[in-house]
GROMACS .gro file of C-alpha atoms in nm:
model
  427
    1MET     CA    1   8.854  -3.995  10.589
    2ALA     CA    2   8.529  -3.812  10.543
    3VAL     CA    3   8.543  -3.682  10.897
    4GLN     CA    4   8.890  -3.528  10.818
    5GLU     CA    5   8.801  -3.379  10.515
    6ALA     CA    6   8.482  -3.208  10.680
    7ARG     CA    7   8.694  -3.084  10.963
    8GLY     CA    8   9.001  -2.971  10.773
    9GLY     CA    9   8.795  -2.807  10.494
   10ALA     CA   10   8.774  -2.468  10.681
   11ASP     CA   11   9.149  -2.447  10.751
   12ALA     CA   12   9.259  -2.555  10.404
   13PRO     CA   13   9.457  -2.311  10.191
   14GLY     CA   14   9.207  -2.139   9.968
   15GLY     CA   15   8.909  -2.223  10.174
   16GLY     CA   16   8.745  -1.894  10.079
   17HIS     CA   17   8.633  -2.060   9.744
   18GLY     CA   18   8.382  -2.282   9.941
   19GLY     CA   19   8.373  -2.521   9.642
   20GLY     CA   20   8.172  -2.275   9.446
   21CYS     CA   21   8.432  -2.215   9.177
   22THR     CA   22   8.401  -2.429   8.875
   23CYS     CA   23   8.706  -2.323   8.673
   24GLY     CA   24   8.914  -2.632   8.575
   25ASP     CA   25   9.250  -2.512   8.708
   26CYS     CA   26   9.140  -2.415   9.041
   27PRO     CA   27   9.229  -2.671   9.306
   28HIS     CA   28   8.931  -2.597   9.518
   29GLY     CA   29   8.692  -2.613   9.221
   30ALA     CA   30   8.362  -2.806   9.157
   31ARG     CA   31   8.511  -3.137   9.251
   32THR     CA   32   8.663  -3.031   9.564
   33GLY     CA   33   8.350  -2.851   9.670
   34HIS     CA   34   8.143  -3.152   9.601
   35ARG     CA   35   8.369  -3.393   9.792
   36ARG     CA   36   8.368  -3.145  10.090
   37ALA     CA   37   7.986  -3.125  10.086
   38VAL     CA   38   7.959  -3.502  10.083
   39ALA     CA   39   8.204  -3.534  10.375
   40GLU     CA   40   7.996  -3.280  10.587
   41PHE     CA   41   7.680  -3.469  10.502
   42LEU     CA   42   7.833  -3.798  10.598
   43LEU     CA   43   7.962  -3.645  10.929
   44LEU     CA   44   7.624  -3.497  10.997
   45ARG     CA   45   7.424  -3.812  10.923
   46ASP     CA   46   7.641  -4.040  11.134
   47GLY     CA   47   7.630  -3.787  11.419
   48TYR     CA   48   7.244  -3.784  11.433
   49ALA     CA   49   7.252  -4.162  11.398
   50ALA     CA   50   7.471  -4.184  11.720
   51GLY     CA   51   7.229  -3.939  11.904
   52GLN     CA   52   7.459  -3.646  11.893
   53GLY     CA   53   7.381  -3.280  11.803
   54LEU     CA   54   7.016  -3.295  11.898
   55PRO     CA   55   6.890  -2.951  12.044
   56ALA     CA   56   6.767  -2.995  12.409
   57ALA     CA   57   6.419  -2.826  12.296
   58VAL     CA   58   6.334  -3.127  12.079
   59ALA     CA   59   6.539  -3.404  12.253
   60HIS     CA   60   6.235  -3.502  12.470
   61SER     CA   61   5.991  -3.563  12.182
   62ALA     CA   62   6.090  -3.857  11.955
   63SER     CA   63   5.869  -3.711  11.678
   64ALA     CA   64   6.006  -3.362  11.712
   65SER     CA   65   6.364  -3.476  11.718
   66ARG     CA   66   6.307  -3.703  11.399
   67GLN     CA   67   6.137  -3.414  11.208
   68TRP     CA   68   6.424  -3.181  11.316
   69VAL     CA   69   6.696  -3.427  11.213
   70SER     CA   70   6.517  -3.500  10.882
   71GLU     CA   71   6.495  -3.122  10.793
   72GLU     CA   72   6.876  -3.070  10.881
   73LEU     CA   73   6.962  -3.372  10.660
   74ARG     CA   74   6.739  -3.245  10.373
   75GLN     CA   75   6.915  -2.907  10.384
   76SER     CA   76   7.261  -3.055  10.398
   77ALA     CA   77   7.155  -3.327  10.112
   78GLU     CA   78   7.042  -3.028   9.905
   79ARG     CA   79   7.380  -2.867   9.920
   80VAL     CA   80   7.544  -3.198   9.813
   81ALA     CA   81   7.311  -3.215   9.513
   82GLU     CA   82   7.385  -2.862   9.403
   83ARG     CA   83   7.777  -2.912   9.431
   84GLY     CA   84   7.714  -3.254   9.244
   85ARG     CA   85   7.535  -3.097   8.957
   86ALA     CA   86   7.822  -2.831   8.942
   87GLU     CA   87   8.075  -3.098   8.934
   88GLY     CA   88   7.912  -3.276   8.656
   89GLU     CA   89   7.873  -2.975   8.441
   90ALA     CA   90   8.233  -2.876   8.478
   91TRP     CA   91   8.338  -3.256   8.407
   92LEU     CA   92   8.138  -3.252   8.089
   93ALA     CA   93   8.300  -2.925   7.986
   94ARG     CA   94   8.640  -3.072   8.030
   95LEU     CA   95   8.556  -3.413   7.880
   96TRP     CA   96   8.573  -3.307   7.531
   97ARG     CA   97   8.934  -3.272   7.543
   98TRP     CA   98   8.972  -3.607   7.665
   99THR     CA   99   8.765  -3.747   7.390
  100VAL     CA  100   8.975  -3.566   7.120
  101CYS     CA  101   9.298  -3.705   7.279
  102THR     CA  102   9.149  -4.058   7.276
  103VAL     CA  103   9.052  -4.026   6.897
  104TRP     CA  104   9.400  -3.915   6.791
  105ALA     CA  105   9.565  -4.176   7.017
  106LEU     CA  106   9.365  -4.424   6.814
  107VAL     CA  107   9.481  -4.283   6.490
  108VAL     CA  108   9.835  -4.295   6.614
  109ALA     CA  109   9.797  -4.658   6.738
  110LEU     CA  110   9.661  -4.754   6.367
  111LEU     CA  111   9.966  -4.580   6.214
  112LEU     CA  112  10.208  -4.782   6.447
  113VAL     CA  113  10.035  -5.095   6.362
  114GLN     CA  114  10.051  -5.032   6.002
  115THR     CA  115  10.409  -4.949   6.021
  116LEU     CA  116  10.488  -5.261   6.227
  117THR     CA  117  10.298  -5.493   5.992
  118ALA     CA  118  10.466  -5.324   5.681
  119ILE     CA  119  10.801  -5.463   5.787
  120GLY     CA  120  10.893  -5.723   5.541
  121ALA     CA  121  10.558  -5.702   5.343
  122GLY     CA  122  10.617  -5.339   5.223
  123TRP     CA  123  10.385  -5.035   5.228
  124THR     CA  124  10.074  -5.097   5.028
  125PRO     CA  125   9.805  -4.860   4.883
  126ALA     CA  126   9.561  -5.017   5.120
  127ARG     CA  127   9.768  -4.900   5.406
  128THR     CA  128   9.767  -4.552   5.270
  129ALA     CA  129   9.386  -4.558   5.224
  130GLY     CA  130   9.328  -4.688   5.575
  131LEU     CA  131   9.555  -4.419   5.726
  132LEU     CA  132   9.377  -4.141   5.519
  133ALA     CA  133   9.044  -4.274   5.624
  134ALA     CA  134   9.150  -4.268   5.993
  135LEU     CA  135   9.271  -3.912   5.951
  136VAL     CA  136   8.931  -3.785   5.797
  137THR     CA  137   8.734  -3.987   6.048
  138GLY     CA  138   8.954  -3.831   6.325
  139GLY     CA  139   8.915  -3.495   6.195
  140ALA     CA  140   8.527  -3.512   6.179
  141LEU     CA  141   8.514  -3.643   6.517
  142THR     CA  142   8.738  -3.350   6.629
  143ALA     CA  143   8.496  -3.097   6.475
  144ALA     CA  144   8.206  -3.258   6.630
  145SER     CA  145   8.369  -3.247   6.992
  146TRP     CA  146   8.437  -2.883   6.930
  147PHE     CA  147   8.085  -2.816   6.855
  148HIS     CA  148   7.945  -3.017   7.140
  149ARG     CA  149   8.231  -2.931   7.391
  150ALA     CA  150   7.977  -2.826   7.643
  151ARG     CA  151   7.803  -3.176   7.647
  152GLY     CA  152   8.082  -3.411   7.633
  153GLY     CA  153   8.246  -3.384   7.304
  154VAL     CA  154   8.229  -3.703   7.106
  155LEU     CA  155   8.019  -3.873   7.371
  156ALA     CA  156   7.741  -3.619   7.334
  157PRO     CA  157   7.523  -3.831   7.103
  158VAL     CA  158   7.530  -4.136   7.311
  159ILE     CA  159   7.442  -3.946   7.641
  160GLY     CA  160   7.072  -4.013   7.712
  161GLU     CA  161   6.800  -3.770   7.851
  162ASP     CA  162   6.870  -3.887   8.195
  163ASN     CA  163   7.246  -3.790   8.153
  164ARG     CA  164   7.372  -4.143   8.148
  165LEU     CA  165   7.548  -4.319   7.869
  166SER     CA  166   7.308  -4.512   7.649
  167THR     CA  167   7.407  -4.846   7.571
  168SER     CA  168   7.195  -4.886   7.247
  169ARG     CA  169   7.328  -4.567   7.131
  170ALA     CA  170   7.696  -4.638   7.200
  171VAL     CA  171   7.665  -4.980   7.019
  172ALA     CA  172   7.499  -4.815   6.731
  173ALA     CA  173   7.758  -4.512   6.713
  174VAL     CA  174   8.037  -4.795   6.707
  175TRP     CA  175   7.899  -4.973   6.396
  176VAL     CA  176   7.824  -4.651   6.242
  177LEU     CA  177   8.177  -4.516   6.290
  178PHE     CA  178   8.324  -4.855   6.162
  179VAL     CA  179   8.115  -4.885   5.847
  180GLY     CA  180   8.194  -4.524   5.753
  181TYR     CA  181   8.552  -4.582   5.812
  182ALA     CA  182   8.543  -4.902   5.584
  183VAL     CA  183   8.361  -4.701   5.305
  184LEU     CA  184   8.630  -4.421   5.320
  185VAL     CA  185   8.905  -4.694   5.291
  186LEU     CA  186   8.744  -4.812   4.980
  187ALA     CA  187   8.689  -4.454   4.855
  188GLY     CA  188   9.069  -4.396   4.910
  189ARG     CA  189   9.174  -4.709   4.718
  190LEU     CA  190   8.921  -4.630   4.446
  191ALA     CA  191   9.060  -4.265   4.404
  192ALA     CA  192   9.428  -4.407   4.376
  193ALA     CA  193   9.340  -4.700   4.161
  194SER     CA  194   9.462  -4.631   3.793
  195ASP     CA  195   9.380  -4.968   3.634
  196HIS     CA  196   9.024  -5.028   3.520
  197ALA     CA  197   8.971  -5.383   3.630
  198GLU     CA  198   9.127  -5.275   3.980
  199ARG     CA  199   8.831  -5.011   3.991
  200ASP     CA  200   8.573  -5.247   3.890
  201ALA     CA  201   8.696  -5.495   4.179
  202LEU     CA  202   8.660  -5.194   4.429
  203ILE     CA  203   8.334  -5.110   4.310
  204SER     CA  204   8.199  -5.481   4.316
  205GLY     CA  205   8.341  -5.483   4.672
  206LEU     CA  206   8.056  -5.272   4.778
  207ASP     CA  207   7.782  -5.523   4.632
  208LEU     CA  208   7.512  -5.602   4.892
  209ALA     CA  209   7.593  -5.981   4.843
  210ARG     CA  210   7.929  -5.940   4.999
  211GLY     CA  211   7.822  -5.688   5.276
  212ALA     CA  212   7.465  -5.825   5.350
  213GLY     CA  213   7.566  -5.949   5.695
  214ILE     CA  214   7.720  -5.614   5.814
  215VAL     CA  215   7.433  -5.384   5.648
  216THR     CA  216   7.190  -5.606   5.846
  217VAL     CA  217   7.360  -5.555   6.161
  218LEU     CA  218   7.404  -5.182   6.125
  219ALA     CA  219   7.043  -5.150   6.035
  220VAL     CA  220   6.914  -5.365   6.333
  221VAL     CA  221   7.151  -5.177   6.594
  222CYS     CA  222   7.045  -4.835   6.464
  223GLY     CA  223   6.675  -4.958   6.484
  224VAL     CA  224   6.724  -5.069   6.831
  225ALA     CA  225   6.864  -4.731   6.946
  226VAL     CA  226   6.560  -4.568   6.809
  227LEU     CA  227   6.310  -4.806   6.941
  228VAL     CA  228   6.462  -4.819   7.297
  229ARG     CA  229   6.454  -4.440   7.320
  230ARG     CA  230   6.064  -4.455   7.236
  231VAL     CA  231   6.003  -4.735   7.461
  232VAL     CA  232   6.179  -4.587   7.747
  233GLY     CA  233   5.999  -4.238   7.671
  234LEU     CA  234   5.659  -4.406   7.650
  235ARG     CA  235   5.703  -4.622   7.971
  236VAL     CA  236   5.825  -4.316   8.167
  237LEU     CA  237   5.525  -4.110   8.045
  238GLY     CA  238   5.279  -4.393   8.128
  239GLN     CA  239   5.429  -4.422   8.497
  240ARG     CA  240   5.539  -4.783   8.416
  241LEU     CA  241   5.916  -4.696   8.454
  242GLN     CA  242   6.090  -4.460   8.698
  243LYS     CA  243   6.379  -4.261   8.576
  244VAL     CA  244   6.576  -4.002   8.778
  245ARG     CA  245   6.850  -3.788   8.627
  246ALA     CA  246   7.226  -3.862   8.705
  247ASP     CA  247   7.484  -3.596   8.799
  248ARG     CA  248   7.704  -3.706   8.523
  249PRO     CA  249   7.747  -4.002   8.280
  250ARG     CA  250   8.001  -4.271   8.362
  251ALA     CA  251   8.151  -4.555   8.159
  252ALA     CA  252   7.968  -4.808   8.390
  253ASP     CA  253   7.650  -4.687   8.266
  254LEU     CA  254   7.686  -4.912   7.959
  255LEU     CA  255   7.685  -5.220   8.160
  256THR     CA  256   7.468  -5.133   8.444
  257ASP     CA  257   7.113  -5.019   8.539
  258ASP     CA  258   7.022  -4.671   8.690
  259ALA     CA  259   7.118  -4.800   9.031
  260GLY     CA  260   7.474  -4.910   8.924
  261ARG     CA  261   7.402  -5.292   8.919
  262GLY     CA  262   7.521  -5.503   8.630
  263THR     CA  263   7.243  -5.606   8.411
  264PHE     CA  264   7.256  -5.920   8.191
  265ALA     CA  265   7.067  -5.771   7.887
  266ASP     CA  266   7.320  -5.471   7.875
  267ILE     CA  267   7.642  -5.673   7.922
  268GLN     CA  268   7.565  -5.941   7.679
  269TYR     CA  269   7.467  -5.673   7.409
  270VAL     CA  270   7.790  -5.482   7.463
  271VAL     CA  271   8.006  -5.791   7.470
  272ILE     CA  272   7.867  -5.957   7.160
  273SER     CA  273   7.867  -5.653   6.958
  274ALA     CA  274   8.231  -5.570   7.038
  275VAL     CA  275   8.323  -5.932   6.955
  276ALA     CA  276   8.152  -5.895   6.612
  277ALA     CA  277   8.297  -5.542   6.546
  278LEU     CA  278   8.650  -5.668   6.636
  279PHE     CA  279   8.591  -5.979   6.381
  280ALA     CA  280   8.478  -5.724   6.118
  281ALA     CA  281   8.780  -5.495   6.168
  282VAL     CA  282   9.002  -5.801   6.123
  283ARG     CA  283   8.817  -5.893   5.810
  284LEU     CA  284   8.864  -5.547   5.673
  285ALA     CA  285   9.233  -5.553   5.752
  286ARG     CA  286   9.265  -5.872   5.559
  287ARG     CA  287   9.035  -5.779   5.269
  288PRO     CA  288   9.050  -5.398   5.240
  289ASP     CA  289   8.914  -5.421   4.875
  290GLN     CA  290   8.552  -5.487   4.989
  291LEU     CA  291   8.301  -5.439   5.285
  292PRO     CA  292   8.368  -5.677   5.557
  293ASP     CA  293   8.172  -5.985   5.492
  294LEU     CA  294   8.034  -6.053   5.828
  295PRO     CA  295   7.932  -6.427   5.830
  296TRP     CA  296   7.555  -6.475   5.883
  297GLY     CA  297   7.616  -6.698   6.187
  298LEU     CA  298   7.787  -6.409   6.366
  299ALA     CA  299   7.534  -6.159   6.219
  300VAL     CA  300   7.246  -6.360   6.356
  301LEU     CA  301   7.412  -6.373   6.701
  302VAL     CA  302   7.419  -5.999   6.715
  303LEU     CA  303   7.048  -6.003   6.612
  304VAL     CA  304   6.966  -6.234   6.901
  305SER     CA  305   7.172  -6.028   7.136
  306ALA     CA  306   6.981  -5.699   7.015
  307ALA     CA  307   6.644  -5.872   7.064
  308THR     CA  308   6.756  -5.970   7.422
  309TYR     CA  309   6.843  -5.623   7.490
  310VAL     CA  310   6.516  -5.479   7.369
  311ALA     CA  311   6.309  -5.752   7.564
  312GLY     CA  312   6.522  -5.655   7.880
  313LYS     CA  313   6.408  -5.291   7.838
  314TYR     CA  314   6.049  -5.397   7.805
  315ALA     CA  315   6.084  -5.599   8.141
  316GLU     CA  316   6.262  -5.355   8.336
  317GLY     CA  317   6.093  -5.136   8.597
  318GLY     CA  318   5.740  -5.126   8.696
  319ARG     CA  319   5.501  -4.903   8.881
  320PRO     CA  320   5.528  -4.878   9.264
  321VAL     CA  321   5.255  -5.034   9.459
  322ILE     CA  322   5.129  -5.014   9.800
  323LEU     CA  323   5.035  -5.364   9.952
  324SER     CA  324   4.938  -5.264  10.296
  325VAL     CA  325   4.922  -4.987  10.551
  326VAL     CA  326   4.923  -5.061  10.933
  327ARG     CA  327   4.991  -4.863  11.256
  328ALA     CA  328   5.355  -4.854  11.347
  329ARG     CA  329   5.406  -5.005  11.705
  330GLU     CA  330   5.694  -4.968  11.920
  331ALA     CA  331   5.808  -5.200  12.207
  332GLY     CA  332   5.559  -5.151  12.485
  333ASP     CA  333   5.271  -4.996  12.300
  334LEU     CA  334   4.928  -5.123  12.323
  335ASP     CA  335   4.748  -5.232  12.016
  336ALA     CA  336   4.512  -4.962  11.894
  337PRO     CA  337   4.341  -4.837  11.581
  338ILE     CA  338   4.509  -4.554  11.380
  339ARG     CA  339   4.473  -4.221  11.515
  340THR     CA  340   4.606  -3.884  11.416
  341GLY     CA  341   4.972  -3.833  11.552
  342ASP     CA  342   5.026  -4.187  11.512
  343ASP     CA  343   5.303  -4.328  11.294
  344ILE     CA  344   5.172  -4.563  11.004
  345GLU     CA  345   5.399  -4.818  10.828
  346ILE     CA  346   5.343  -4.824  10.427
  347ARG     CA  347   5.450  -5.174  10.309
  348GLY     CA  348   5.492  -5.233   9.936
  349ALA     CA  349   5.741  -5.215   9.648
  350GLY     CA  350   5.916  -4.981   9.426
  351PHE     CA  351   5.916  -4.679   9.659
  352VAL     CA  352   6.286  -4.608   9.582
  353PRO     CA  353   6.350  -4.590   9.220
  354PRO     CA  354   6.696  -4.701   9.084
  355GLY     CA  355   6.942  -4.421   9.116
  356SER     CA  356   6.763  -4.240   9.382
  357GLN     CA  357   6.930  -4.380   9.687
  358GLY     CA  358   7.091  -4.033   9.759
  359ALA     CA  359   6.948  -3.833  10.050
  360ASP     CA  360   6.849  -3.547   9.818
  361ARG     CA  361   6.637  -3.799   9.628
  362LEU     CA  362   6.493  -3.950   9.914
  363THR     CA  363   6.363  -3.618  10.062
  364ARG     CA  364   6.157  -3.578   9.753
  365MET     CA  365   5.921  -3.863   9.863
  366VAL     CA  366   5.571  -3.767   9.973
  367VAL     CA  367   5.287  -3.953  10.118
  368ARG     CA  368   4.924  -3.823  10.053
  369ILE     CA  369   4.710  -3.896  10.353
  370GLY     CA  370   4.376  -3.781  10.251
  371ALA     CA  371   4.410  -3.421  10.141
  372VAL     CA  372   4.752  -3.362  10.325
  373ASN     CA  373   5.097  -3.419  10.193
  374VAL     CA  374   5.336  -3.549  10.423
  375HIS     CA  375   5.699  -3.556  10.349
  376VAL     CA  376   5.872  -3.870  10.431
  377PRO     CA  377   6.122  -3.831  10.730
  378LEU     CA  378   6.480  -3.933  10.693
  379VAL     CA  379   6.578  -4.169  10.975
  380PRO     CA  380   6.961  -4.206  10.993
  381VAL     CA  381   7.147  -4.493  11.107
  382PRO     CA  382   7.541  -4.571  11.054
  383GLY     CA  383   7.610  -4.596  10.691
  384GLY     CA  384   7.265  -4.502  10.556
  385PHE     CA  385   6.893  -4.446  10.640
  386SER     CA  386   6.626  -4.702  10.776
  387ASN     CA  387   6.367  -4.498  10.643
  388PRO     CA  388   6.256  -4.461  10.370
  389THR     CA  389   6.328  -4.791  10.202
  390ASP     CA  390   6.217  -4.958   9.883
  391ALA     CA  391   5.949  -5.172  10.065
  392VAL     CA  392   5.856  -4.981  10.363
  393LEU     CA  393   5.783  -4.611  10.461
  394THR     CA  394   5.709  -4.473  10.810
  395VAL     CA  395   5.529  -4.130  10.826
  396PRO     CA  396   5.324  -3.980  11.106
  397VAL     CA  397   4.953  -3.897  11.049
  398PRO     CA  398   4.908  -3.524  11.092
  399VAL     CA  399   4.637  -3.376  11.306
  400ASP     CA  400   4.514  -3.197  11.000
  401VAL     CA  401   4.380  -3.542  10.861
  402GLU     CA  402   4.006  -3.561  10.929
  403PRO     CA  403   3.890  -3.888  11.100
  404GLY     CA  404   3.720  -4.118  10.894
  405ARG     CA  405   3.807  -4.326  10.590
  406VAL     CA  406   4.098  -4.172  10.390
  407GLU     CA  407   4.317  -4.265  10.103
  408VAL     CA  408   4.702  -4.308  10.138
  409GLN     CA  409   4.921  -4.270   9.818
  410VAL     CA  410   5.311  -4.258   9.781
  411VAL     CA  411   5.471  -4.012   9.535
  412THR     CA  412   5.817  -4.133   9.462
  413ALA     CA  413   6.128  -3.936   9.380
  414ALA     CA  414   6.072  -3.986   9.013
  415GLY     CA  415   5.728  -3.829   9.048
  416VAL     CA  416   5.552  -4.166   8.991
  417GLU     CA  417   5.233  -4.216   9.202
  418THR     CA  418   5.134  -4.552   9.353
  419ASN     CA  419   4.783  -4.702   9.388
  420GLN     CA  420   4.550  -4.551   9.653
  421TYR     CA  421   4.494  -4.755   9.970
  422ALA     CA  422   4.206  -4.688  10.217
  423ILE     CA  423   4.262  -4.668  10.585
  424ASP     CA  424   4.039  -4.558  10.886
  425VAL     CA  425   4.158  -4.276  11.114
  426THR     CA  426   3.978  -4.257  11.444
  427ASP     CA  427   3.952  -3.969  11.698
   0.00000   0.00000   0.00000
């Protein structure tokens, strides 16, 4: 499919756009341009992996052909990254409409539920207050979506600095919206109450003794959101955590790490918080005259979940490290010391940060050999790359490296430096 997309792109109607157009109505806009660039890159990579497309001038030299292939892939990967960023910006600009539609769909769903449950029981002032609170909340979220329409609408506050959805901010936002909605329901009932005793009962429904559990949960999840942002920022600045920016946020970010793998800390935090919020919503529906009295057992469960999430943030990541450097040896080569022009194999861990598996990120990796910066060459294989990998890098020793004892250091795509490892280079 990727090959057909790449071959048929030039003949497609409207191909003059070239994928550069970012208007939402154009069928050859940012999304089409990105898909076409990806297809062309995959076609190029798999062709080079099969040994096709090499110029005769470099085919006789393994080192020259590898360098030429790596440079061609780098240029193609940069085009993919450029189109990916354009697609992400266009997607965010369109997202605010979807968030507004989702908000008002929830309001309509609430109206339908209240109408169905009112059959037989009759319409009550509590139902009116709940509907009015939903209209006020929906209006506020719509206004916020408009002012943040270039950053995803309602989702703008929960998008992190790395352009991914933040789990801690999303959970905190859900609890803030729910508690705000519950207070609006009480305020609506208080405004409509005419009896003095009824007004006193509604005001007493806001007593801390009744809402201590939900207030504690709200304070903790908001504190976790602030703490996690601080922890991640300090760890990135201290080079103890590697972060790369995503092209656009995805819903899966709430449950996965930067590499797209599901993480236990995030999953359990989202699941337990969702269950507790659902329980609180049922309590509010059953007792709309007071704040939802979240049982302390459930509140403590949310607190334990939040503590687990914070501990997971402290434990994730780590600084990349070089464990050893050896001379790369091909079949038939004699054992020998490292000389200029030889390939060296750098073994370690953490060379490829989560989320940087794309070719445009891999081409940013650099190995310092003495005073010389060597860009890590991309070695394509069917379906991916054999170099670089998270545990092994292979780079040539340039002729500019002076013989003697030199230091080797890796700089990852996230800009984090490894430890220095000394090797001896002979004439």
